[in-house]
């Protein structure tokens, strides 16, 4: 199973995928743009939400994809 998160300028999209690429669960949150710690908490919330919605545990996850705009430092 895999988790994917797309961090955009206005929203964060998250999903849990089966090994075959089927979407098992998804979530959408408004991006916290002015608070680094708030953004990190939102990423954690998005991941926890799709894990729980898909009935998965962290130990079930084989990989994580993270998409972010711009250069990551």
mmCIF file of C-alpha atoms in Angstrom:
data_model
loop_
_atom_site.group_PDB
_atom_site.id
_atom_site.type_symbol
_atom_site.label_atom_id
_atom_site.label_comp_id
_atom_site.label_asym_id
_atom_site.label_seq_id
_atom_site.Cartn_x
_atom_site.Cartn_y
_atom_site.Cartn_z
ATOM 1 C CA UNK A 1 0.000 0.000 0.000
ATOM 2 C CA UNK A 2 1.104 3.544 -0.685
ATOM 3 C CA UNK A 3 0.314 7.052 0.556
ATOM 4 C CA UNK A 4 0.407 10.111 -1.671
ATOM 5 C CA UNK A 5 0.177 13.772 -0.706
ATOM 6 C CA UNK A 6 0.043 16.788 -3.017
ATOM 7 C CA UNK A 7 0.729 20.092 -1.276
ATOM 8 C CA UNK A 8 -0.647 22.956 -3.318
ATOM 9 C CA UNK A 9 -0.966 26.660 -2.765
ATOM 10 C CA UNK A 10 -4.617 26.401 -1.675
ATOM 11 C CA UNK A 11 -5.185 22.758 -0.782
ATOM 12 C CA UNK A 12 -3.541 19.537 0.359
ATOM 13 C CA UNK A 13 -4.754 16.351 -1.291
ATOM 14 C CA UNK A 14 -3.977 12.983 0.243
ATOM 15 C CA UNK A 15 -4.780 9.422 -0.765
ATOM 16 C CA UNK A 16 -4.095 5.811 0.148
ATOM 17 C CA UNK A 17 -3.499 3.458 -2.774
ATOM 18 C CA UNK A 18 -3.592 -0.299 -3.118
ATOM 19 C CA UNK A 19 -0.555 -2.090 -4.598
ATOM 20 C CA UNK A 20 -2.476 -2.093 -7.920
ATOM 21 C CA UNK A 21 -2.924 1.713 -7.759
ATOM 22 C CA UNK A 22 -6.599 1.711 -6.741
ATOM 23 C CA UNK A 23 -7.591 4.697 -4.585
ATOM 24 C CA UNK A 24 -8.760 3.336 -1.239
ATOM 25 C CA UNK A 25 -9.290 6.643 0.578
ATOM 26 C CA UNK A 26 -8.737 10.348 -0.037
ATOM 27 C CA UNK A 27 -8.823 13.630 1.825
ATOM 28 C CA UNK A 28 -8.670 17.344 1.042
ATOM 29 C CA UNK A 29 -7.574 20.123 3.399
ATOM 30 C CA UNK A 30 -7.027 23.863 3.006
ATOM 31 C CA UNK A 31 -3.284 24.644 2.948
ATOM 32 C CA UNK A 32 -1.931 26.554 5.947
ATOM 33 C CA UNK A 33 0.357 28.917 4.045
ATOM 34 C CA UNK A 34 1.685 31.188 6.794
ATOM 35 C CA UNK A 35 2.658 28.710 9.502
ATOM 36 C CA UNK A 36 5.300 26.015 8.962
ATOM 37 C CA UNK A 37 4.274 24.040 12.048
ATOM 38 C CA UNK A 38 0.620 24.309 11.028
ATOM 39 C CA UNK A 39 1.456 22.946 7.586
ATOM 40 C CA UNK A 40 3.346 20.006 9.095
ATOM 41 C CA UNK A 41 0.372 19.256 11.339
ATOM 42 C CA UNK A 42 -1.894 19.333 8.265
ATOM 43 C CA UNK A 43 0.364 16.858 6.462
ATOM 44 C CA UNK A 44 0.210 14.547 9.475
ATOM 45 C CA UNK A 45 -3.577 14.927 9.629
ATOM 46 C CA UNK A 46 -3.942 14.140 5.923
ATOM 47 C CA UNK A 47 -1.823 10.993 6.266
ATOM 48 C CA UNK A 48 -3.607 9.816 9.420
ATOM 49 C CA UNK A 49 -7.014 10.455 7.841
ATOM 50 C CA UNK A 50 -6.356 8.342 4.758
ATOM 51 C CA UNK A 51 -4.713 5.578 6.810
ATOM 52 C CA UNK A 52 -7.755 5.325 9.064
ATOM 53 C CA UNK A 53 -10.271 5.661 6.214
ATOM 54 C CA UNK A 54 -8.549 2.859 4.287
ATOM 55 C CA UNK A 55 -8.273 0.660 7.393
ATOM 56 C CA UNK A 56 -4.474 0.586 7.158
ATOM 57 C CA UNK A 57 -1.675 0.735 9.715
ATOM 58 C CA UNK A 58 1.660 2.506 9.254
ATOM 59 C CA UNK A 59 3.312 -0.911 9.000
ATOM 60 C CA UNK A 60 1.187 -1.658 5.892
ATOM 61 C CA UNK A 61 2.759 1.218 3.936
ATOM 62 C CA UNK A 62 5.496 0.396 1.418
ATOM 63 C CA UNK A 63 6.053 3.959 0.181
ATOM 64 C CA UNK A 64 5.094 7.609 0.304
ATOM 65 C CA UNK A 65 4.958 10.132 -2.537
ATOM 66 C CA UNK A 66 5.000 13.836 -1.718
ATOM 67 C CA UNK A 67 4.416 16.544 -4.308
ATOM 68 C CA UNK A 68 5.262 20.131 -3.412
ATOM 69 C CA UNK A 69 5.467 23.343 -5.463
ATOM 70 C CA UNK A 70 8.847 24.923 -6.015
ATOM 71 C CA UNK A 71 12.201 23.965 -4.556
ATOM 72 C CA UNK A 72 12.367 22.113 -1.236
ATOM 73 C CA UNK A 73 15.105 23.262 1.146
#
